[in-house]
XYZ file of C-alpha atoms in Angstrom:
432
model
C 57.501 -8.522 2.287
C 59.618 -5.579 2.000
C 58.730 -1.866 3.130
C 58.349 -0.818 -0.149
C 55.955 -3.708 -1.015
C 53.995 -2.805 1.608
C 53.620 0.882 0.841
C 52.677 0.040 -2.172
C 49.564 -2.720 -1.096
C 48.698 0.577 1.401
C 48.555 2.825 -1.847
C 46.028 0.786 -3.660
C 43.718 0.292 -1.065
C 43.708 4.065 -0.096
C 43.216 4.577 -4.239
C 40.857 1.624 -5.399
C 37.852 2.023 -3.210
C 33.808 1.349 -3.862
C 32.006 4.734 -4.587
C 28.026 5.179 -5.176
C 27.905 7.656 -7.827
C 30.016 10.172 -9.393
C 32.410 10.975 -7.007
C 32.390 14.813 -6.944
C 29.179 15.308 -6.269
C 29.044 13.153 -3.659
C 32.280 14.290 -2.255
C 30.230 17.394 -1.347
C 27.274 15.729 -0.420
C 30.221 13.605 2.296
C 31.110 17.254 2.949
C 27.561 18.527 3.863
C 27.100 15.704 6.140
C 30.334 16.234 8.053
C 29.297 19.476 8.420
C 25.738 18.620 9.691
C 26.913 15.772 12.085
C 29.143 18.514 13.429
C 26.124 21.043 13.840
C 24.414 18.323 15.428
C 20.613 19.371 14.131
C 19.511 19.985 10.437
C 20.696 22.954 8.849
C 18.299 25.765 7.885
C 21.093 27.196 5.299
C 23.956 25.636 3.368
C 26.577 27.413 1.466
C 29.123 25.415 -0.871
C 31.992 26.989 -2.435
C 33.579 24.613 -4.774
C 36.677 24.682 -7.211
C 36.037 24.995 -11.051
C 37.401 21.455 -11.548
C 34.504 19.748 -8.507
C 32.453 22.161 -9.935
C 32.547 20.707 -13.780
C 32.202 17.323 -12.990
C 29.286 17.877 -10.515
C 27.066 19.640 -12.811
C 25.470 17.346 -15.416
C 25.587 13.623 -13.620
C 23.326 11.961 -12.100
C 22.698 11.429 -8.281
C 21.840 7.836 -7.159
C 18.875 7.092 -6.414
C 17.036 10.474 -6.977
C 16.432 10.554 -10.735
C 18.284 14.213 -10.473
C 20.901 15.567 -12.024
C 23.383 18.113 -10.348
C 24.790 19.624 -7.091
C 21.607 20.910 -5.370
C 20.083 17.324 -4.634
C 23.373 15.925 -3.347
C 23.862 18.823 -1.223
C 20.111 18.042 0.728
C 20.810 14.431 1.181
C 24.017 15.070 2.416
C 22.610 17.142 4.899
C 19.448 15.148 5.271
C 20.451 11.355 5.507
C 24.230 11.710 4.858
C 26.809 9.495 6.984
C 30.182 10.696 6.755
C 31.391 6.960 8.054
C 30.239 5.935 4.543
C 33.284 7.550 3.099
C 32.047 7.683 -1.179
C 28.944 5.645 -0.488
C 27.327 8.638 2.006
C 24.419 8.797 0.196
C 23.234 4.817 0.177
C 20.540 5.160 2.586
C 18.680 7.331 -0.117
C 15.154 6.373 -0.285
C 12.128 8.079 -2.369
C 10.468 9.336 0.739
C 13.883 11.194 1.278
C 14.505 12.695 -2.132
C 10.938 14.162 -1.482
C 12.208 15.834 1.450
C 15.515 16.936 -0.446
C 13.145 18.722 -3.300
C 11.540 20.422 -0.574
C 14.722 21.493 1.201
C 15.769 22.600 -2.361
C 12.843 24.767 -3.046
C 12.859 26.291 0.534
C 16.166 28.356 -1.028
C 18.600 26.694 1.447
C 20.983 26.319 -0.578
C 23.777 28.264 -2.101
C 26.389 27.134 -4.221
C 29.343 29.387 -5.782
C 33.248 28.888 -7.542
C 35.582 28.856 -4.685
C 38.692 31.223 -6.589
C 42.194 30.750 -5.729
C 41.790 28.011 -3.971
C 45.057 25.920 -3.128
C 44.073 22.467 -4.769
C 42.361 21.571 -8.247
C 39.598 19.631 -5.798
C 38.609 21.705 -2.906
C 34.902 21.810 -1.246
C 34.330 23.801 1.844
C 30.840 23.862 3.304
C 29.005 25.976 5.464
C 25.853 24.920 7.734
C 23.881 26.803 9.878
C 20.890 26.894 12.436
C 20.093 29.881 14.364
C 23.587 31.413 15.639
C 24.962 27.974 15.716
C 27.335 27.366 12.493
C 29.553 24.353 11.425
C 32.347 24.247 8.656
C 33.767 21.461 6.439
C 36.473 21.208 4.094
C 37.983 18.461 1.893
C 40.729 19.034 -0.276
C 43.566 16.907 -2.013
C 41.565 13.872 -2.425
C 37.858 13.109 -2.217
C 37.796 11.792 1.161
C 40.220 14.174 2.876
C 38.789 16.493 5.301
C 41.704 19.515 6.024
C 39.600 21.606 7.848
C 36.960 21.163 10.732
C 35.588 23.953 12.730
C 31.798 24.177 14.753
C 31.013 27.399 15.825
C 34.353 29.546 16.748
C 35.937 25.822 17.752
C 38.558 24.782 15.170
C 38.555 21.336 15.374
C 41.075 20.327 12.457
C 43.188 22.686 10.534
C 46.328 20.213 8.161
C 44.949 22.507 4.797
C 48.785 22.310 3.788
C 49.882 19.083 5.349
C 47.559 17.147 3.408
C 47.040 17.962 -0.027
C 50.048 15.665 -0.865
C 50.988 12.696 0.753
C 54.225 11.844 2.362
C 57.288 10.358 0.852
C 56.786 7.506 3.812
C 53.065 7.378 2.882
C 53.947 7.516 -1.282
C 56.589 4.882 -2.464
C 58.276 6.345 -5.397
C 57.075 4.720 -8.807
C 58.157 3.814 -11.957
C 56.353 1.772 -14.630
C 59.544 -0.624 -14.100
C 58.339 -0.768 -10.275
C 55.016 -1.051 -11.160
C 55.127 -4.127 -13.751
C 57.718 -5.390 -11.028
C 55.414 -5.736 -8.380
C 52.411 -6.547 -10.205
C 54.120 -9.272 -11.277
C 55.985 -10.614 -8.585
C 53.958 -9.513 -5.268
C 52.579 -12.599 -2.647
C 49.160 -13.640 -4.555
C 47.116 -13.495 -1.317
C 48.733 -10.026 -0.794
C 47.357 -8.499 -3.584
C 43.833 -10.792 -3.721
C 41.791 -8.311 -2.972
C 42.152 -6.768 -6.263
C 39.781 -8.851 -7.473
C 36.999 -7.178 -5.638
C 37.200 -4.449 -8.605
C 36.184 -7.456 -11.110
C 33.409 -8.162 -9.081
C 32.016 -4.934 -8.227
C 32.251 -3.587 -11.920
C 31.102 -6.367 -13.442
C 27.854 -6.291 -11.252
C 27.392 -2.732 -12.671
C 28.116 -3.615 -16.219
C 25.196 -6.209 -15.918
C 23.128 -4.001 -13.813
C 22.849 -1.835 -16.801
C 21.825 -4.088 -19.329
C 18.243 -4.205 -20.587
C 17.791 -0.295 -18.891
C 17.750 3.297 -20.074
C 20.898 4.509 -18.464
C 22.121 7.794 -19.978
C 22.786 7.328 -24.088
C 22.590 3.483 -23.449
C 25.920 3.053 -25.132
C 26.218 -0.343 -23.832
C 22.787 -1.842 -24.557
C 23.525 -0.860 -28.057
C 26.844 -2.267 -28.263
C 25.345 -5.629 -26.919
C 22.359 -6.006 -29.044
C 22.851 -8.671 -31.753
C 22.784 -6.094 -34.914
C 25.959 -4.602 -33.931
C 27.633 -8.375 -35.089
C 27.169 -6.968 -38.598
C 29.717 -4.749 -38.215
C 31.786 -5.074 -35.272
C 31.334 -8.795 -35.007
C 31.116 -11.054 -32.300
C 34.404 -11.144 -29.959
C 36.350 -9.963 -27.156
C 36.222 -6.317 -28.143
C 32.824 -5.837 -28.750
C 32.319 -7.451 -25.004
C 35.092 -5.372 -23.762
C 33.486 -2.223 -24.817
C 29.916 -3.293 -24.196
C 31.083 -3.800 -20.454
C 32.907 -1.174 -20.033
C 30.317 1.232 -21.956
C 27.138 -0.156 -19.508
C 28.635 0.051 -16.303
C 29.829 3.651 -16.962
C 26.121 4.174 -18.408
C 24.807 3.230 -15.243
C 26.975 5.190 -13.066
C 27.140 8.438 -14.698
C 22.544 8.118 -14.993
C 22.930 7.740 -11.376
C 22.133 4.395 -10.420
C 22.344 3.351 -6.908
C 25.415 0.587 -7.577
C 28.866 0.888 -6.336
C 31.637 0.600 -8.321
C 35.214 0.325 -7.677
C 36.748 3.863 -7.993
C 40.731 3.950 -8.707
C 42.120 7.892 -7.766
C 38.857 9.540 -6.908
C 36.838 8.346 -9.911
C 34.557 5.205 -10.556
C 34.647 5.664 -14.195
C 38.614 5.224 -14.182
C 38.099 2.491 -12.174
C 35.834 0.689 -14.337
C 37.800 1.410 -17.022
C 41.239 0.170 -15.726
C 39.169 -3.255 -14.937
C 36.471 -4.230 -17.208
C 38.660 -4.396 -20.242
C 41.120 -6.555 -18.283
C 38.142 -8.870 -16.751
C 36.606 -9.518 -20.365
C 39.643 -10.202 -21.985
C 40.618 -12.974 -19.384
C 37.246 -14.394 -19.482
C 37.652 -14.672 -23.223
C 40.940 -15.899 -23.153
C 40.218 -18.395 -20.216
C 42.960 -16.523 -18.186
C 43.448 -18.493 -14.654
C 42.862 -16.562 -11.696
C 46.445 -15.679 -10.714
C 46.800 -13.897 -14.314
C 43.769 -11.694 -14.522
C 44.287 -10.641 -10.242
C 48.335 -9.805 -11.569
C 46.990 -7.772 -14.563
C 44.310 -5.884 -12.940
C 46.720 -5.173 -10.148
C 49.158 -3.788 -13.205
C 46.343 -1.951 -14.717
C 45.078 -0.049 -11.272
C 48.841 0.555 -10.236
C 49.583 1.933 -13.234
C 46.806 4.027 -13.354
C 47.721 5.357 -9.664
C 51.062 6.294 -10.785
C 50.129 8.418 -13.537
C 47.526 10.207 -11.306
C 50.356 10.917 -8.761
C 51.951 13.711 -11.657
C 48.515 14.363 -13.491
C 46.885 15.050 -10.060
C 42.809 13.907 -9.310
C 41.607 16.759 -11.104
C 42.615 18.349 -14.511
C 41.576 19.414 -18.042
C 42.854 16.016 -19.109
C 40.117 13.032 -19.486
C 40.604 10.453 -17.105
C 40.008 7.775 -19.356
C 43.448 8.092 -20.892
C 45.015 7.590 -18.311
C 42.580 4.701 -17.214
C 42.834 2.964 -20.461
C 46.869 3.031 -20.405
C 46.263 1.423 -17.172
C 44.029 -1.499 -18.873
C 46.147 -1.444 -21.899
C 49.114 -2.398 -19.482
C 47.099 -5.082 -18.281
C 45.723 -6.844 -20.946
C 49.004 -6.691 -22.590
C 50.556 -8.936 -19.672
C 47.477 -11.135 -20.391
C 48.590 -11.147 -24.165
C 51.991 -12.783 -22.744
C 54.193 -9.963 -23.017
C 56.820 -8.771 -20.918
C 57.875 -5.267 -19.369
C 58.879 -4.437 -22.985
C 56.031 -5.129 -24.395
C 53.783 -3.181 -21.525
C 56.404 0.067 -22.108
C 54.980 -0.046 -25.777
C 51.748 -0.255 -25.098
C 52.148 2.664 -22.688
C 53.652 4.960 -25.231
C 51.381 4.043 -28.347
C 48.303 5.291 -25.625
C 50.051 8.738 -25.142
C 51.006 9.363 -28.662
C 47.189 8.532 -29.713
C 44.839 9.744 -27.322
C 47.199 12.787 -25.292
C 44.850 16.019 -25.372
C 41.367 14.492 -24.897
C 39.789 17.225 -22.563
C 37.316 16.190 -19.619
C 34.512 18.596 -20.036
C 33.271 17.219 -16.804
C 30.956 14.132 -15.445
C 27.628 13.626 -17.752
C 26.072 10.727 -19.625
C 28.655 11.264 -22.826
C 31.576 10.033 -20.620
C 30.605 6.446 -21.829
C 31.517 7.320 -25.055
C 35.035 8.967 -24.179
C 35.962 5.626 -22.000
C 35.113 3.521 -25.098
C 37.155 5.243 -27.031
C 39.648 4.982 -24.585
C 39.143 1.410 -24.408
C 39.155 0.707 -27.575
C 42.773 2.522 -27.867
C 43.801 0.234 -25.123
C 43.225 -3.044 -27.118
C 45.189 -1.220 -30.298
C 47.997 -0.377 -28.193
C 48.426 -3.823 -26.436
C 47.326 -5.810 -29.932
C 50.657 -3.082 -31.389
C 52.920 -3.651 -28.581
C 52.623 -7.114 -28.880
C 53.621 -7.060 -33.029
C 56.575 -5.396 -31.691
C 55.235 -2.147 -32.556
C 56.050 1.051 -30.851
C 55.803 4.935 -31.791
C 59.235 6.106 -31.583
C 60.761 8.917 -29.616
C 61.426 10.756 -32.664
C 57.571 11.149 -33.050
C 55.754 13.658 -31.328
C 55.868 14.038 -27.205
C 56.918 10.518 -27.125
C 60.794 10.034 -25.344
C 62.798 7.135 -25.498
C 62.404 6.726 -21.433
C 58.734 5.974 -21.108
C 58.504 7.815 -17.470
C 59.492 10.603 -19.359
C 57.155 10.025 -22.122
C 54.679 9.790 -18.951
C 55.588 13.081 -17.661
C 55.111 14.938 -20.977
C 51.509 13.323 -20.724
C 50.735 15.012 -17.258
C 52.329 17.769 -17.895
C 50.338 18.644 -20.786
C 47.316 17.825 -18.622
C 48.028 19.910 -15.894
C 50.152 22.705 -16.733
C 49.231 23.465 -20.744
C 46.022 22.542 -20.717
C 45.047 24.924 -17.783
C 43.458 27.716 -20.570
C 41.595 25.246 -22.085
C 39.587 23.675 -18.588
C 38.860 27.662 -17.350
C 37.599 28.013 -21.485
C 35.419 24.734 -20.702
C 33.874 25.531 -17.611
C 33.071 28.371 -19.185
C 31.386 27.406 -21.673
C 29.715 24.801 -19.544
C 28.536 27.518 -17.596
C 27.103 30.280 -20.102
C 25.398 28.038 -21.898
C 22.248 29.251 -23.750
C 18.924 27.139 -22.178
C 18.888 23.923 -24.132
C 15.754 21.135 -23.848
C 17.317 17.614 -22.869
C 17.630 15.221 -25.950
C 15.856 12.675 -24.328
């Protein structure tokens, strides 16, 4: 293999990893767990400072194994049972008894969560734990598992904040959609076989969700017989049902792992399940599926490199763009058709806001995935939104940059307003 191919494989293995629960509160729990390990005793107090984007994504989502929503229980359990070696599966040892202990921790008002202003990364988590005169500090920034500062009392154990917020050129290959496509189509099959684990994990998460009361039960609704009268029984219905079901379970806090992409379980789900279900429905062979999954996941990673891990733009836009590419490849499309699918996605879904991680994310994921199928179908018919229309350019990579500039720059004010709306609501009762 060439050096570039090896770099790409290493990149995918870093970005496509198992996670239990929404990655923002789980990353907070991970940071608390690390600080507690440094303290070497149970904290008497935990202070947490978060960037606005982390706070937004952690407010309304279920925490695995707890039946509870939001940061306090994630923080409490991070201190009580979290193991930093588990990374984004940090709370997998949770039990009902430990949840009760976590509730007592919260009731004793040991936890304080604040917004961190003017932090250098959209993904920023700072945790200080203390017991008596002893303190420990842990900071995650840039990536959900990227520790950039560790301290115990006055001793600095790690300090690499600015150096690690972005990967170096040696670690991250320069990608274009063409290099992504060529790699997915030509890499040795044995070297990319690991991507098949995303199909297993995410399909199991969806099947775990069917028949259960998770979130808004969108996956169950779409999988029930009455839908056939409106939507028909076919690949699209099954794609939507499986994708939304996995998202339902994850957002509700089901204790099931999913394969994430670029720090997001929903992105991993949306990049995986549409491709898997289409391949099953059309009896594609293993090599076709693995190459389509690699194309999907690597496209998401490529787009996220310029968008950033957290932004005002809903991640389902990016993840569904990856699945549009994978489905197009399974349909027999070549590079031209893949570029058409990407252009069609950008022309359609750019601007969908992210208003935090929550059960209704399954609605947005389903919107993105249905648009992915539509974009692939158009692409295979030789139909593509042209460069005289809106933000689309002749060069697909420039269209991608337009998408990511809107999400990372132009929507900054939108992001601030969304957080303001979320944190200043009048008290409301739960609908369910």
